[in-house]
Tab-separated table of C-alpha atoms in Angstrom:
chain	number	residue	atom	x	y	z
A	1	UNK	CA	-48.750	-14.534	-112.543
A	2	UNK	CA	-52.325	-15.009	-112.923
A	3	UNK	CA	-54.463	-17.318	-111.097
A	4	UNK	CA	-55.155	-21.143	-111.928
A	5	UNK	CA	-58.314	-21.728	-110.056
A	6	UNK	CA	-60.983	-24.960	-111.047
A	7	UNK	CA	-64.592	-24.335	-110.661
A	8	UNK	CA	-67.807	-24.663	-112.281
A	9	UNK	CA	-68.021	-22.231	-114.196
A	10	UNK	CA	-64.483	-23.011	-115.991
A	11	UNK	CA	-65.687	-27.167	-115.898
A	12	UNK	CA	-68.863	-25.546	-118.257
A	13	UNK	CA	-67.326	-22.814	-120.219
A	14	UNK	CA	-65.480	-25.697	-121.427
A	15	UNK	CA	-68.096	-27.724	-122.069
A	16	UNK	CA	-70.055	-25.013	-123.545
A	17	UNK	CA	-67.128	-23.902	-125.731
A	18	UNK	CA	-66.984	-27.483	-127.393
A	19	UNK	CA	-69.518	-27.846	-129.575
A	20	UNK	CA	-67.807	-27.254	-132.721
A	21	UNK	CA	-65.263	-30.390	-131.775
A	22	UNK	CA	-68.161	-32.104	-130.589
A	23	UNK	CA	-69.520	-32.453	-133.710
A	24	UNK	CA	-66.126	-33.615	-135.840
A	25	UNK	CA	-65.584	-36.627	-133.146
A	26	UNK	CA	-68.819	-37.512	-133.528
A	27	UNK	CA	-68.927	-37.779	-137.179
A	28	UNK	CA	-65.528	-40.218	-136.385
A	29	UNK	CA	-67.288	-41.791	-134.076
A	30	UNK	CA	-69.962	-42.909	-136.266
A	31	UNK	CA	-67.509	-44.498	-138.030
A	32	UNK	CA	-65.810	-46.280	-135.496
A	33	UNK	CA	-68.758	-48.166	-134.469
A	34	UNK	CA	-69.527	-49.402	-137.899
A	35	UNK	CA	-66.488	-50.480	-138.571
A	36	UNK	CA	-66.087	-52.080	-135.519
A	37	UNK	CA	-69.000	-54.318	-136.128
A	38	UNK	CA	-67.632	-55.010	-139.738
A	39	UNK	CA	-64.568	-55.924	-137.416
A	40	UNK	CA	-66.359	-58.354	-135.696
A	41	UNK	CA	-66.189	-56.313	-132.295
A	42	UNK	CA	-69.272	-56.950	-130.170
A	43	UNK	CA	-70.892	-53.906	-129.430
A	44	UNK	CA	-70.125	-54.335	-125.524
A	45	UNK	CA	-66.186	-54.133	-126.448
A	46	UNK	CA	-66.816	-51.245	-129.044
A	47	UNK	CA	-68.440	-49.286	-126.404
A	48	UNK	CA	-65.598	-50.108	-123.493
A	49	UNK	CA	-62.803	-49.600	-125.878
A	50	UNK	CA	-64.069	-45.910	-126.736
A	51	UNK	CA	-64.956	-45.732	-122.844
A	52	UNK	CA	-61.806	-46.580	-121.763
A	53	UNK	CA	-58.871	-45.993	-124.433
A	54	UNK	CA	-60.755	-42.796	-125.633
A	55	UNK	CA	-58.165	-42.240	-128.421
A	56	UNK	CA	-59.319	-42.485	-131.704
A	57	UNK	CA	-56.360	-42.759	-133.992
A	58	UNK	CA	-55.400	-45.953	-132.115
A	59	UNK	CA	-58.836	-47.530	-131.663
A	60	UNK	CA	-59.112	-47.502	-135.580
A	61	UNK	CA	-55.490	-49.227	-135.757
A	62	UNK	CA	-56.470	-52.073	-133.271
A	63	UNK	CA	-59.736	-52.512	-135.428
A	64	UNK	CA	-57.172	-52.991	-138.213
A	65	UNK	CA	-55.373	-55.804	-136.190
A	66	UNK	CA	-58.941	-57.231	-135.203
A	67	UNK	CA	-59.095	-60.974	-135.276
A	68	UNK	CA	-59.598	-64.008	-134.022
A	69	UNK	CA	-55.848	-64.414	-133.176
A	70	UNK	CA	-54.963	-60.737	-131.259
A	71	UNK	CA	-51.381	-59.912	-131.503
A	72	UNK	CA	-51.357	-58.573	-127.944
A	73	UNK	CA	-47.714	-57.360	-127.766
A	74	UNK	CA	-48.176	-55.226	-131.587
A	75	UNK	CA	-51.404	-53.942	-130.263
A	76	UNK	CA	-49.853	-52.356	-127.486
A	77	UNK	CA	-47.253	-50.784	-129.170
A	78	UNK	CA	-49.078	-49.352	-131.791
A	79	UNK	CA	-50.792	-48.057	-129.629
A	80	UNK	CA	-48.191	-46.686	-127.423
A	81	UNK	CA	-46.972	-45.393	-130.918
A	82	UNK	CA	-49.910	-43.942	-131.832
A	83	UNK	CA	-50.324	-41.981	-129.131
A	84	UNK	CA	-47.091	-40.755	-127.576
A	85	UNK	CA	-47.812	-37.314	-129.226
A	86	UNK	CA	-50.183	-36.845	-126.226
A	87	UNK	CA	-46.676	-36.563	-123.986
A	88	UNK	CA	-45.616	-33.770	-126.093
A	89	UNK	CA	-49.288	-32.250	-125.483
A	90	UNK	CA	-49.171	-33.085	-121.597
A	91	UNK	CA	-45.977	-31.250	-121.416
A	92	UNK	CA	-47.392	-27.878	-122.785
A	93	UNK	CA	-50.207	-27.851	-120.189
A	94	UNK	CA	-47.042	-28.071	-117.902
A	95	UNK	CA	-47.787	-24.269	-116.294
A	96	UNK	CA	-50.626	-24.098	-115.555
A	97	UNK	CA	-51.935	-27.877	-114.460
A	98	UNK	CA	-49.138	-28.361	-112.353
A	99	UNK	CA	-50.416	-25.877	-110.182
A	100	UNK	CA	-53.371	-27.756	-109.550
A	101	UNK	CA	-54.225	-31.005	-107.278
A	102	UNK	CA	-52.694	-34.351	-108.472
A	103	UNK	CA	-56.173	-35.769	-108.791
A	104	UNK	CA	-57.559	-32.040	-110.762
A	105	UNK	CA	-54.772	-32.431	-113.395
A	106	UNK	CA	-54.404	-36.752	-114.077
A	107	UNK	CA	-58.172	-37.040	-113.605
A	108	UNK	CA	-58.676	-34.160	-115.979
A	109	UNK	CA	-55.908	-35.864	-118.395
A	110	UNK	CA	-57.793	-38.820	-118.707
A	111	UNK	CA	-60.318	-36.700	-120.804
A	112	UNK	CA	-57.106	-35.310	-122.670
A	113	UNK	CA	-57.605	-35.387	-127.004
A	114	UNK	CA	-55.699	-33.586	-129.341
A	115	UNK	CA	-59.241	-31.510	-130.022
A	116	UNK	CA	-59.710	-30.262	-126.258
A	117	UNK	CA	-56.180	-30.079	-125.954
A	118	UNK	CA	-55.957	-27.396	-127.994
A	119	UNK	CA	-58.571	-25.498	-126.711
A	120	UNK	CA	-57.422	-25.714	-123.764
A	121	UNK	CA	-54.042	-24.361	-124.287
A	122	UNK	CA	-55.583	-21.606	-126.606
A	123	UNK	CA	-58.061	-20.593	-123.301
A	124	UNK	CA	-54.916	-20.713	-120.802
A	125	UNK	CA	-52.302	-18.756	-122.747
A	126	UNK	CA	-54.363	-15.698	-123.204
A	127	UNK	CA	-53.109	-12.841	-121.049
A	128	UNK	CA	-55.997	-11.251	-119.445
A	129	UNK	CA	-57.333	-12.920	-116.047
A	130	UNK	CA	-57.233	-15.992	-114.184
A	131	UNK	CA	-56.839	-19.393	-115.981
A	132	UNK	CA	-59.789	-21.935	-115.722
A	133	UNK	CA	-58.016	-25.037	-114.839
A	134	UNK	CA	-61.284	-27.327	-115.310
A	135	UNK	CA	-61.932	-26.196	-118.609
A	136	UNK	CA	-60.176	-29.072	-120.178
A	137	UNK	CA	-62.432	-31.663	-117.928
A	138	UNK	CA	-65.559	-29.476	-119.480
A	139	UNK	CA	-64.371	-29.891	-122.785
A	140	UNK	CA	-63.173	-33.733	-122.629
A	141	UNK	CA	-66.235	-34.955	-121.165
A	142	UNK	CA	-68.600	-32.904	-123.703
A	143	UNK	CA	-66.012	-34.842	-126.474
A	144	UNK	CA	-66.054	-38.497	-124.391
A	145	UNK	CA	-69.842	-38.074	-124.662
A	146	UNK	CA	-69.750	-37.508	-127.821
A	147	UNK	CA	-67.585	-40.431	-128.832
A	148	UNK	CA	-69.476	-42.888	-126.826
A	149	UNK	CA	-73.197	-41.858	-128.116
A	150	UNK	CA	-71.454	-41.795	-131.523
A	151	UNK	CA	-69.736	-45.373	-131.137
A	152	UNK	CA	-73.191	-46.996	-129.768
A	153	UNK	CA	-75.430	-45.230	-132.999
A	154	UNK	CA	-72.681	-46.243	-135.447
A	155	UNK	CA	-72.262	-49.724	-134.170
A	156	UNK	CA	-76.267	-50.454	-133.952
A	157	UNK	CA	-77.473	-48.057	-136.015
A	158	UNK	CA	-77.510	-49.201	-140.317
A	159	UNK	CA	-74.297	-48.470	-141.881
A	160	UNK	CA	-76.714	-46.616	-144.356
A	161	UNK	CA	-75.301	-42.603	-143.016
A	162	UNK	CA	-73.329	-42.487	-146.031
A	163	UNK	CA	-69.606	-40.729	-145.929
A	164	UNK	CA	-68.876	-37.801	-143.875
A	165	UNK	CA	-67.140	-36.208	-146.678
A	166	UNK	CA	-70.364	-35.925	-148.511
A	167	UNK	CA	-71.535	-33.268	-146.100
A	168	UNK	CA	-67.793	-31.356	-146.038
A	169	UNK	CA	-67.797	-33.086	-142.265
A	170	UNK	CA	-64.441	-34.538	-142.916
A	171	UNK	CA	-62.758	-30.981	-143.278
A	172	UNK	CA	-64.290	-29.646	-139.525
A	173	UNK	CA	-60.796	-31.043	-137.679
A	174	UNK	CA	-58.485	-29.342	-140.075
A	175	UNK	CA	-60.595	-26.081	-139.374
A	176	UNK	CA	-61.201	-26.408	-136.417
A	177	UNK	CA	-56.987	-26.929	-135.994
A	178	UNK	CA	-56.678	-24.185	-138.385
A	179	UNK	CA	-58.311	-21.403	-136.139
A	180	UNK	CA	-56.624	-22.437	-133.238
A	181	UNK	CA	-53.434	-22.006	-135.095
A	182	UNK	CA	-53.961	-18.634	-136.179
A	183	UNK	CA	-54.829	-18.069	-132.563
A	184	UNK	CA	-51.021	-19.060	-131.078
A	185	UNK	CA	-49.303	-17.177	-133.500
A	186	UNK	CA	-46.425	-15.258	-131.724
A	187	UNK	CA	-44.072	-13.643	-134.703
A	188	UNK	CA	-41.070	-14.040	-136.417
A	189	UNK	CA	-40.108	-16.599	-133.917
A	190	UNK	CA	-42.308	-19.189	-135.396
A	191	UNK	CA	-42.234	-18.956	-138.819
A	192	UNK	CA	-38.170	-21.418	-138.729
A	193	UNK	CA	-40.288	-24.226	-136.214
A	194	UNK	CA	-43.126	-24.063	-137.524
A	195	UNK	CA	-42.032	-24.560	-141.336
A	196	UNK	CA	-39.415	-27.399	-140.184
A	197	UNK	CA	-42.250	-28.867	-138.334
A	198	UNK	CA	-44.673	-28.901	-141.725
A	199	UNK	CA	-41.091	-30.473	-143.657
A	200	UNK	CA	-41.022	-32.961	-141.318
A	201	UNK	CA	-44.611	-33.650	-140.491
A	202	UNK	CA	-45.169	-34.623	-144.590
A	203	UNK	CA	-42.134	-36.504	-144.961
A	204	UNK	CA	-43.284	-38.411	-142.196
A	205	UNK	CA	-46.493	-38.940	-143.178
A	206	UNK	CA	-45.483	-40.440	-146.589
A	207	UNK	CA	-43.283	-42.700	-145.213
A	208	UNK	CA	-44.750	-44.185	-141.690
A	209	UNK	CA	-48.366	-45.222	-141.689
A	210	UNK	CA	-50.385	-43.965	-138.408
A	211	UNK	CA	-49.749	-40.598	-136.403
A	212	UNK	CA	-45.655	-40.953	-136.216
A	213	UNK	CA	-45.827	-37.030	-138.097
A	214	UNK	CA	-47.441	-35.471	-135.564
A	215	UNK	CA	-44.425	-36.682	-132.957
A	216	UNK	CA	-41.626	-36.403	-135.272
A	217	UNK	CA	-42.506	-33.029	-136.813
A	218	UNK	CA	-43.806	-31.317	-133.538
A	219	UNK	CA	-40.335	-32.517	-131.654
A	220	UNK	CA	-38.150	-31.063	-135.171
A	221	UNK	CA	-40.098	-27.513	-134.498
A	222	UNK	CA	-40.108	-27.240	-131.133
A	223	UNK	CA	-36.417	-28.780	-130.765
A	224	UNK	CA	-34.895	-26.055	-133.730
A	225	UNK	CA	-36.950	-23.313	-131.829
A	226	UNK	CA	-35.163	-24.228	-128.816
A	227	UNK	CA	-31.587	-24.518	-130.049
A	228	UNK	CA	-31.242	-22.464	-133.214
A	229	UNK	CA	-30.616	-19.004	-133.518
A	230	UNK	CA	-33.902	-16.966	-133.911
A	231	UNK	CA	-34.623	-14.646	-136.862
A	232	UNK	CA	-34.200	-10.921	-136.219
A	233	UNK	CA	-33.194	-11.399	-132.907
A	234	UNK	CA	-29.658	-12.368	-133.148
A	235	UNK	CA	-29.921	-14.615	-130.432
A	236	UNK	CA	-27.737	-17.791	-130.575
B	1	UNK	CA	-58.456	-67.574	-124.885
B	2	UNK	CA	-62.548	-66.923	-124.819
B	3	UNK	CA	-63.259	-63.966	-126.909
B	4	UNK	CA	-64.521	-61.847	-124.425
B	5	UNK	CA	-62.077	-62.673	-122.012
B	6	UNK	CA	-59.231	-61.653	-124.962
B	7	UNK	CA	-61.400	-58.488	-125.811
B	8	UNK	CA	-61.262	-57.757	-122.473
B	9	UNK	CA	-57.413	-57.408	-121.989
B	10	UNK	CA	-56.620	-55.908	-125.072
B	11	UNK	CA	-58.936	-52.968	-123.956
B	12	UNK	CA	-57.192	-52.737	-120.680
B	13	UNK	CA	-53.790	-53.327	-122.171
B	14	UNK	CA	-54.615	-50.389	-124.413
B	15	UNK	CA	-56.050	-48.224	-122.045
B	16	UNK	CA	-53.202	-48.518	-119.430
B	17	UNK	CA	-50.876	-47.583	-122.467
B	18	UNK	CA	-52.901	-44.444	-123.938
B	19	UNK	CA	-53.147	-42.794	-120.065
B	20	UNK	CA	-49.621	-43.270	-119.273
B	21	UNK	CA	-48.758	-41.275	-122.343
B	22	UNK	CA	-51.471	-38.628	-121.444
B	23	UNK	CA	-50.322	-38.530	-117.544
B	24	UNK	CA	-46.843	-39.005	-118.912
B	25	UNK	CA	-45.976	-35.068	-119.782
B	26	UNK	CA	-47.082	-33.504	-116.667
B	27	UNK	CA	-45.239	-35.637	-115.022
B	28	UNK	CA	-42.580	-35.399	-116.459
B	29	UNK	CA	-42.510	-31.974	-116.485
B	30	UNK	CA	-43.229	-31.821	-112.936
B	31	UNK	CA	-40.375	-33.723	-112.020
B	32	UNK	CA	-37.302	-32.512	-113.931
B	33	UNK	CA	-38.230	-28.863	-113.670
B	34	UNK	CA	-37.393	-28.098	-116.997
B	35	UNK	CA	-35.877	-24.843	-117.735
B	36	UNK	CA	-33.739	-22.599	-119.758
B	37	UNK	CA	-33.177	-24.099	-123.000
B	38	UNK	CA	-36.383	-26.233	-122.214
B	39	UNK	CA	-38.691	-23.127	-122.170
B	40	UNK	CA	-38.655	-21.941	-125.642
B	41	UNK	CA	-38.640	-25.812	-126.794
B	42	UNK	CA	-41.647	-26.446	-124.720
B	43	UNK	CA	-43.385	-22.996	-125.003
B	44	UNK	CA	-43.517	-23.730	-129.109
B	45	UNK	CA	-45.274	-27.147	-128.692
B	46	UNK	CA	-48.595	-26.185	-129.023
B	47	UNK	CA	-47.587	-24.389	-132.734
B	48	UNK	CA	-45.398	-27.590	-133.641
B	49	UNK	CA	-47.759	-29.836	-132.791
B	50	UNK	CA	-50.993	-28.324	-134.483
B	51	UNK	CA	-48.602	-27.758	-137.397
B	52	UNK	CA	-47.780	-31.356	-137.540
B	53	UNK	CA	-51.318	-32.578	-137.714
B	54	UNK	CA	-51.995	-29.939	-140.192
B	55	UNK	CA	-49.770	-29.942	-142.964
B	56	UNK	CA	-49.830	-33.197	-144.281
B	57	UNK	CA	-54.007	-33.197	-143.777
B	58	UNK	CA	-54.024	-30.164	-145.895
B	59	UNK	CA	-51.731	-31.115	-148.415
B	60	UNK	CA	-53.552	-34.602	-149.029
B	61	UNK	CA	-56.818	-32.601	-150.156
B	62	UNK	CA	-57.092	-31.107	-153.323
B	63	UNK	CA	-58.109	-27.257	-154.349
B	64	UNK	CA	-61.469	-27.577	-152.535
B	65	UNK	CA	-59.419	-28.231	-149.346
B	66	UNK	CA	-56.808	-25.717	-149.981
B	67	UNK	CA	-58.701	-22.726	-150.726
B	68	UNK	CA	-61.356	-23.965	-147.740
B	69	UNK	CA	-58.109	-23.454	-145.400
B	70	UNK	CA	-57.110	-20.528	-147.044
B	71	UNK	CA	-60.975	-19.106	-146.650
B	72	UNK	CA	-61.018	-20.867	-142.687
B	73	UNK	CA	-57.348	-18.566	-142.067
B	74	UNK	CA	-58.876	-15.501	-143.189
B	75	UNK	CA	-61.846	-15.897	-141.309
B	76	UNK	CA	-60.584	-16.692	-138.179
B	77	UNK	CA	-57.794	-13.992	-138.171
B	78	UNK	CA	-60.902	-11.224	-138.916
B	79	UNK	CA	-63.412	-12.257	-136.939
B	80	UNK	CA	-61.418	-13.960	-133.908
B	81	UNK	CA	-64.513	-16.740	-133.514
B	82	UNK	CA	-63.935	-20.321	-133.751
B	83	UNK	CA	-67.640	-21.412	-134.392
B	84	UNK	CA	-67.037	-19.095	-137.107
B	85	UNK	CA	-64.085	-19.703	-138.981
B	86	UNK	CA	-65.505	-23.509	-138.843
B	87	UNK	CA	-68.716	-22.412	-140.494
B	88	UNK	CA	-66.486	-20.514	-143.535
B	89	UNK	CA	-64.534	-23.534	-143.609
B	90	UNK	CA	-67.391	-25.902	-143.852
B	91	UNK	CA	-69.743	-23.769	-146.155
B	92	UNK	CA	-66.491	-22.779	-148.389
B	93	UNK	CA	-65.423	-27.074	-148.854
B	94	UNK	CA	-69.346	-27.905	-149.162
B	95	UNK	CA	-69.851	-25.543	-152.049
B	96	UNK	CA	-66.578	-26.451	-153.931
B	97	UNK	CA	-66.728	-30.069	-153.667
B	98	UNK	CA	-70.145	-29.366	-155.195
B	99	UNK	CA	-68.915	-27.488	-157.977
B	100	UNK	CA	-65.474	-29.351	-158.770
């Protein structure tokens, strides 16, 4: 089994390799901070939410429940709701992070979005070499920078920027998620998960606001992959 | 409750919540040892999940978008570049949304 080691030059490989998911959050992160101030939420909370939830998705929810009159116990659980996928996500780094220190693998998991996430997992499952264990701290931080400089301009800056989607900005994630796909493509054996997951994922989606697809159609993929027979291979 | 005061703990109720879900899998995973059956459910997560945030992002855009992901597919399964397939992507949903 190859090598997990965490070192420099994995911490900026990372960092360097994240440019291209740079650049989506901070197009979302724009737009976080001017909402927030059309939320009424003071630039010093803006800034500490992004600096301390770090999770987008949610952070545009609680904006949504914004108000003189928080409902404390909903905000939590939407939030919880929100972002449980990132269990899911934490489980598939499973290999390779739990052979590193407990502060190297929940420090680095802080930094943990679905973006780096994905690189990450891309980076580890290759087959030649040894694994950089820090490049998901590389790549988080380069993306928490990037959503804190992006929360600060939004929420000071003149809403004037205009909409992302006038500049085709709006269409880097699904790209982004796109390439990354066609990067952990193993066979036959995905094409049942994967196309249960899509089912679910967009029945989902019409029917529950927030991220509840990502959750419900990742754990219909991943549990018929584990428990159905696969194509071809006559497996039961 | 003062506003900053009630700013204050919804940010820390909300951050508590969103780590323990990302610290949540490793340990989980760390503890229970999951294996057999577990493997091939956990080893397809990464597909399931990506497909999960895909499909119903893709199918909410119109031809621009679909042909853009067709375009970003091709791209990225040719030239095996990230940066790249994201430029195609980009350039491909820029020009249509121009010209639809």
């Amino acid at each position: 089994m190859s090598r997990v080691s965490f070192d420099r030059a994995g911490l900026l490989r990372g960092a360097r390799e994240s440019w291209p998911i740079a650049l989506g959050v901070f197009t979302y992160g724009l737009v976080f901070g001017v909402l927030a101030r059309q939320a009424w939420l003071g630039a010093g909370g803006a800034l500490s939410m992004s600096a301390f939830v770090f999770a987008g998705a949610s952070q545009f929810v609680a904006l949504d429940l914004w108000g003189p009159d928080l409902p404390f116990a909903g905000l939590f659980l939407t939030t919880l709701a929100v972002n449980l996928r990132h269990v899911l996500m934490g489980a598939a780094l499973g290999p390779w992070f739990s052979r590193l220190t407990p502060l190297q693998a929940y420090g680095s998991l802080f930094f943990m979005n679905d973006e780096s996430w994905a690189l990450t997992l891309a980076r580890c499952s290759r087959e030649d070499g040894d694994v950089d264990g820090a490049y998901l701290l590389g790549s988080g931080l380069t993306v928490y920078a990037a959503w804190l400089a992006s929360t600060a301009l939004g929420h000071l800056a003149v809403a004037g920027l205009g909409d992302p989607a006038r500049y085709g900005l709006d269409f880097a994630f699904t790209a982004v998620f796109l390439a990354l796909l066609t990067g952990l493509r193993r066979g036959r054996q995905d094409i049942l998960p994967w196309t249960l997951a899509a089912l679910v994922a967009v029945l989902t989606a019409r029917l529950m606001p927030g991220k509840w697809h990502i959750l419900a159609g990742a754990l219909a993929g991943s549990l018929a992959a584990a428990w159905l027979p696969r194509f071809g291979s006559g497996r039961g | 409750m003062a506003e900053a005061a009630a700013t204050a703990l919804a940010v820390a109720g909300m951050a508590a919540v969103t780590y323990a879900t990302r610290a949540a899998g490793l340990f989980l995973v760390n503890r229970l040892r999951l294996a057999g059956r577990w493997e091939p459910f956990l080893q397809s997560i990464p597909g399931t999940v990506l497909v999960s945030i895909l499909a119903p992002a893709v199918l909410a855009g119109g031809p621009a978008e679909w042909l853009a992901a067709a375009a970003t597919v091709a791209a990225s399964l040719r030239f095996r570049s990230l940066p790249l397939a994201l430029a195609v992507g980009l350039a491909v949903v820029w020009v249509l949304r121009r010209i639809t």
